[in-house]
GROMACS .gro file of N, CA and C in nm:
model
  264
    1MET      N    1  10.727   5.459  12.972
    1MET     CA    2  10.640   5.521  12.875
    1MET      C    3  10.567   5.415  12.795
    2ALA      N    4  10.447   5.446  12.761
    2ALA     CA    5  10.366   5.355  12.679
    2ALA      C    6  10.412   5.360  12.535
    3ASN      N    7  10.422   5.243  12.472
    3ASN     CA    8  10.452   5.237  12.330
    3ASN      C    9  10.321   5.251  12.255
    4VAL      N   10  10.316   5.342  12.158
    4VAL     CA   11  10.194   5.366  12.083
    4VAL      C   12  10.216   5.318  11.940
    5LYS      N   13  10.133   5.223  11.898
    5LYS     CA   14  10.144   5.169  11.763
    5LYS      C   15  10.047   5.243  11.671
    6ARG      N   16  10.092   5.265  11.548
    6ARG     CA   17  10.009   5.335  11.451
    6ARG      C   18   9.880   5.259  11.422
    7SER      N   19   9.885   5.126  11.427
    7SER     CA   20   9.765   5.047  11.399
    7SER      C   21   9.657   5.072  11.504
    8ILE      N   22   9.698   5.098  11.627
    8ILE     CA   23   9.601   5.127  11.732
    8ILE      C   24   9.549   5.270  11.718
    9LEU      N   25   9.636   5.363  11.682
    9LEU     CA   26   9.593   5.501  11.665
    9LEU      C   27   9.488   5.513  11.555
   10GLY      N   28   9.497   5.428  11.454
   10GLY     CA   29   9.401   5.432  11.344
   10GLY      C   30   9.261   5.391  11.385
   11THR      N   31   9.245   5.322  11.496
   11THR     CA   32   9.112   5.280  11.541
   11THR      C   33   9.041   5.387  11.622
   12VAL      N   34   9.113   5.488  11.669
   12VAL     CA   35   9.053   5.591  11.753
   12VAL      C   36   8.971   5.686  11.666
   13ALA      N   37   8.843   5.702  11.700
   13ALA     CA   38   8.753   5.783  11.619
   13ALA      C   39   8.744   5.928  11.668
   14GLU      N   40   8.727   5.947  11.798
   14GLU     CA   41   8.716   6.084  11.847
   14GLU      C   42   8.853   6.132  11.894
   15MET      N   43   8.877   6.258  11.878
   15MET     CA   44   9.008   6.315  11.909
   15MET      C   45   9.015   6.361  12.054
   16VAL      N   46   8.975   6.271  12.144
   16VAL     CA   47   8.980   6.298  12.288
   16VAL      C   48   9.044   6.177  12.355
   17ILE      N   49   9.148   6.201  12.434
   17ILE     CA   50   9.214   6.097  12.512
   17ILE      C   51   9.180   6.123  12.658
   18HIS      N   52   9.138   6.020  12.729
   18HIS     CA   53   9.095   6.032  12.867
   18HIS      C   54   9.196   5.967  12.961
   19ILE      N   55   9.214   6.027  13.079
   19ILE     CA   56   9.288   5.965  13.189
   19ILE      C   57   9.189   5.955  13.304
   20GLU      N   58   9.156   5.833  13.343
   20GLU     CA   59   9.056   5.809  13.447
   20GLU      C   60   9.107   5.702  13.543
   21PRO      N   61   9.057   5.704  13.666
   21PRO     CA   62   9.092   5.595  13.758
   21PRO      C   63   9.020   5.466  13.720
   22TYR      N   64   9.083   5.355  13.748
   22TYR     CA   65   9.019   5.224  13.736
   22TYR      C   66   9.061   5.147  13.860
   23PRO      N   67   9.006   5.030  13.889
   23PRO     CA   68   9.027   4.965  14.020
   23PRO      C   69   9.172   4.950  14.067
   24LYS      N   70   9.267   4.935  13.975
   24LYS     CA   71   9.406   4.914  14.019
   24LYS      C   72   9.495   5.035  13.994
   25GLY      N   73   9.439   5.150  13.965
   25GLY     CA   74   9.520   5.269  13.941
   25GLY      C   75   9.453   5.363  13.842
   26PHE      N   76   9.524   5.393  13.734
   26PHE     CA   77   9.475   5.486  13.632
   26PHE      C   78   9.496   5.426  13.493
   27GLU      N   79   9.415   5.471  13.396
   27GLU     CA   80   9.431   5.424  13.259
   27GLU      C   81   9.414   5.539  13.161
   28VAL      N   82   9.482   5.527  13.047
   28VAL     CA   83   9.471   5.620  12.936
   28VAL      C   84   9.393   5.548  12.826
   29TYR      N   85   9.285   5.612  12.778
   29TYR     CA   86   9.205   5.546  12.676
   29TYR      C   87   9.137   5.647  12.584
   30GLY      N   88   9.092   5.596  12.470
   30GLY     CA   89   9.010   5.671  12.376
   30GLY      C   90   8.893   5.583  12.337
   31HIS      N   91   8.817   5.623  12.234
   31HIS     CA   92   8.704   5.543  12.187
   31HIS      C   93   8.714   5.521  12.037
   32ASP      N   94   8.672   5.401  11.993
   32ASP     CA   95   8.673   5.372  11.850
   32ASP      C   96   8.540   5.414  11.788
   33LYS      N   97   8.521   5.382  11.659
   33LYS     CA   98   8.401   5.424  11.587
   33LYS      C   99   8.274   5.364  11.643
   34MET      N  100   8.284   5.250  11.708
   34MET     CA  101   8.167   5.184  11.767
   34MET      C  102   8.142   5.228  11.911
   35GLY      N  103   8.225   5.317  11.964
   35GLY     CA  104   8.210   5.365  12.101
   35GLY      C  105   8.278   5.279  12.205
   36ARG      N  106   8.354   5.178  12.159
   36ARG     CA  107   8.425   5.091  12.253
   36ARG      C  108   8.552   5.159  12.302
   37LYS      N  109   8.591   5.124  12.424
   37LYS     CA  110   8.710   5.180  12.486
   37LYS      C  111   8.835   5.117  12.425
   38VAL      N  112   8.933   5.201  12.387
   38VAL     CA  113   9.063   5.156  12.339
   38VAL      C  114   9.165   5.200  12.443
   39VAL      N  115   9.217   5.106  12.523
   39VAL     CA  116   9.308   5.138  12.632
   39VAL      C  117   9.452   5.140  12.579
   40PHE      N  118   9.521   5.250  12.607
   40PHE     CA  119   9.660   5.265  12.564
   40PHE      C  120   9.759   5.227  12.673
   41ALA      N  121   9.727   5.260  12.799
   41ALA     CA  122   9.821   5.232  12.908
   41ALA      C  123   9.744   5.226  13.040
   42ARG      N  124   9.798   5.148  13.133
   42ARG     CA  125   9.748   5.142  13.270
   42ARG      C  126   9.868   5.150  13.364
   43ARG      N  127   9.854   5.227  13.469
   43ARG     CA  128   9.960   5.242  13.568
   43ARG      C  129   9.897   5.255  13.707
   44ALA      N  130   9.974   5.219  13.808
   44ALA     CA  131   9.927   5.231  13.945
   44ALA      C  132   9.943   5.374  13.996
   45ALA      N  133  10.044   5.446  13.950
   45ALA     CA  134  10.072   5.582  13.997
   45ALA      C  135  10.017   5.685  13.898
   46PHE      N  136   9.984   5.803  13.949
   46PHE     CA  137   9.922   5.907  13.868
   46PHE      C  138  10.023   5.981  13.780
   47GLU      N  139  10.139   6.018  13.834
   47GLU     CA  140  10.236   6.099  13.758
   47GLU      C  141  10.281   6.032  13.628
   48PRO      N  142  10.319   5.903  13.629
   48PRO     CA  143  10.361   5.840  13.502
   48PRO      C  144  10.247   5.829  13.401
   49ILE      N  145  10.123   5.816  13.447
   49ILE     CA  146  10.012   5.802  13.354
   49ILE      C  147   9.983   5.934  13.284
   50VAL      N  148  10.010   6.046  13.349
   50VAL     CA  149   9.992   6.176  13.284
   50VAL      C  150  10.093   6.190  13.170
   51GLU      N  151  10.217   6.147  13.193
   51GLU     CA  152  10.317   6.151  13.086
   51GLU      C  153  10.276   6.060  12.970
   52ASP      N  154  10.226   5.941  13.003
   52ASP     CA  155  10.179   5.850  12.898
   52ASP      C  156  10.063   5.910  12.820
   53GLY      N  157   9.971   5.974  12.891
   53GLY     CA  158   9.857   6.037  12.825
   53GLY      C  159   9.899   6.148  12.731
   54ALA      N  160   9.996   6.228  12.774
   54ALA     CA  161  10.046   6.336  12.688
   54ALA      C  162  10.114   6.279  12.565
   55ARG      N  163  10.189   6.172  12.583
   55ARG     CA  164  10.257   6.111  12.468
   55ARG      C  165  10.156   6.051  12.369
   56VAL      N  166  10.053   5.984  12.421
   56VAL     CA  167   9.950   5.927  12.334
   56VAL      C  168   9.877   6.038  12.260
   57ALA      N  169   9.842   6.146  12.331
   57ALA     CA  170   9.771   6.258  12.267
   57ALA      C  171   9.855   6.321  12.156
   58GLN      N  172   9.985   6.340  12.182
   58GLN     CA  173  10.071   6.399  12.079
   58GLN      C  174  10.088   6.305  11.961
   59CYS      N  175  10.103   6.176  11.986
   59CYS     CA  176  10.114   6.078  11.877
   59CYS      C  177   9.987   6.075  11.793
   60LEU      N  178   9.871   6.080  11.858
   60LEU     CA  179   9.744   6.080  11.785
   60LEU      C  180   9.728   6.208  11.704
   61ALA      N  181   9.767   6.322  11.759
   61ALA     CA  182   9.760   6.449  11.686
   61ALA      C  183   9.848   6.444  11.562
   62ASP      N  184   9.970   6.389  11.576
   62ASP     CA  185  10.061   6.379  11.461
   62ASP      C  186  10.007   6.281  11.358
   63PHE      N  187   9.948   6.170  11.404
   63PHE     CA  188   9.897   6.067  11.314
   63PHE      C  189   9.774   6.117  11.237
   64ALA      N  190   9.679   6.177  11.308
   64ALA     CA  191   9.554   6.220  11.245
   64ALA      C  192   9.564   6.359  11.182
   65LYS      N  193   9.669   6.432  11.217
   65LYS     CA  194   9.688   6.569  11.170
   65LYS      C  195   9.569   6.657  11.209
   66LYS      N  196   9.519   6.634  11.330
   66LYS     CA  197   9.408   6.711  11.388
   66LYS      C  198   9.440   6.739  11.533
   67PRO      N  199   9.380   6.845  11.590
   67PRO     CA  200   9.400   6.871  11.733
   67PRO      C  201   9.336   6.760  11.818
   68VAL      N  202   9.401   6.729  11.929
   68VAL     CA  203   9.354   6.625  12.021
   68VAL      C  204   9.343   6.685  12.161
   69THR      N  205   9.236   6.653  12.231
   69THR     CA  206   9.215   6.699  12.368
   69THR      C  207   9.251   6.587  12.465
   70LEU      N  208   9.327   6.621  12.568
   70LEU     CA  209   9.360   6.527  12.675
   70LEU      C  210   9.277   6.566  12.797
   71ARG      N  211   9.190   6.477  12.842
   71ARG     CA  212   9.106   6.500  12.960
   71ARG      C  213   9.160   6.420  13.077
   72VAL      N  214   9.194   6.490  13.184
   72VAL     CA  215   9.245   6.425  13.304
   72VAL      C  216   9.133   6.419  13.407
   73GLN      N  217   9.082   6.300  13.433
   73GLN     CA  218   8.974   6.275  13.529
   73GLN      C  219   8.855   6.366  13.503
   74SER      N  220   8.824   6.391  13.377
   74SER     CA  221   8.708   6.468  13.330
   74SER      C  222   8.708   6.614  13.377
   75ASP      N  223   8.817   6.662  13.437
   75ASP     CA  224   8.821   6.800  13.486
   75ASP      C  225   8.913   6.885  13.399
   76ALA      N  226   9.041   6.862  13.409
   76ALA     CA  227   9.139   6.943  13.337
   76ALA      C  228   9.151   6.894  13.194
   77THR      N  229   9.162   6.987  13.101
   77THR     CA  230   9.182   6.950  12.961
   77THR      C  231   9.303   7.023  12.907
   78GLN      N  232   9.367   6.963  12.810
   78GLN     CA  233   9.481   7.024  12.743
   78GLN      C  234   9.473   6.986  12.596
   79GLU      N  235   9.505   7.081  12.509
   79GLU     CA  236   9.500   7.057  12.364
   79GLU      C  237   9.639   7.022  12.314
   80PHE      N  238   9.643   6.926  12.221
   80PHE     CA  239   9.766   6.889  12.153
   80PHE      C  240   9.743   6.906  12.004
   81PHE      N  241   9.839   6.971  11.936
   81PHE     CA  242   9.828   6.997  11.794
   81PHE      C  243   9.934   6.920  11.721
   82PRO      N  244   9.909   6.885  11.594
   82PRO     CA  245  10.011   6.811  11.516
   82PRO      C  246  10.139   6.894  11.506
   83GLU      N  247  10.251   6.826  11.520
   83GLU     CA  248  10.379   6.894  11.503
   83GLU      C  249  10.416   6.892  11.356
   84LYS      N  250  10.471   7.001  11.311
   84LYS     CA  251  10.514   7.008  11.172
   84LYS      C  252  10.642   6.928  11.157
   85ALA      N  253  10.648   6.846  11.053
   85ALA     CA  254  10.768   6.768  11.026
   85ALA      C  255  10.877   6.862  10.976
   86SER      N  256  10.993   6.850  11.038
   86SER     CA  257  11.104   6.935  10.994
   86SER      C  258  11.172   6.867  10.876
   87GLY      N  259  11.172   6.935  10.767
   87GLY     CA  260  11.231   6.880  10.645
   87GLY      C  261  11.297   6.991  10.566
   88SER      N  262  11.364   6.952  10.460
   88SER     CA  263  11.430   7.055  10.381
   88SER      C  264  11.351   7.092  10.261
   0.00000   0.00000   0.00000
């Protein structure tokens, strides 16, 4: 699983996480305020990258407290919503 740091999540401007192929496999990325690509993870196999993408999307939703869309190869989309913190 990809480790997601809060400092990197803070640079993501749009609430869309993409999973796309790249020359050596697949990558999970978003875009910052300047439109530059922020890569979270790269993997050779497709199945592990989907899990990484879901984890990044959920972490970003929790961090930004906004819904996040996960786009898999620009076709399938899935929404992730912030989880409520369980407290007393």
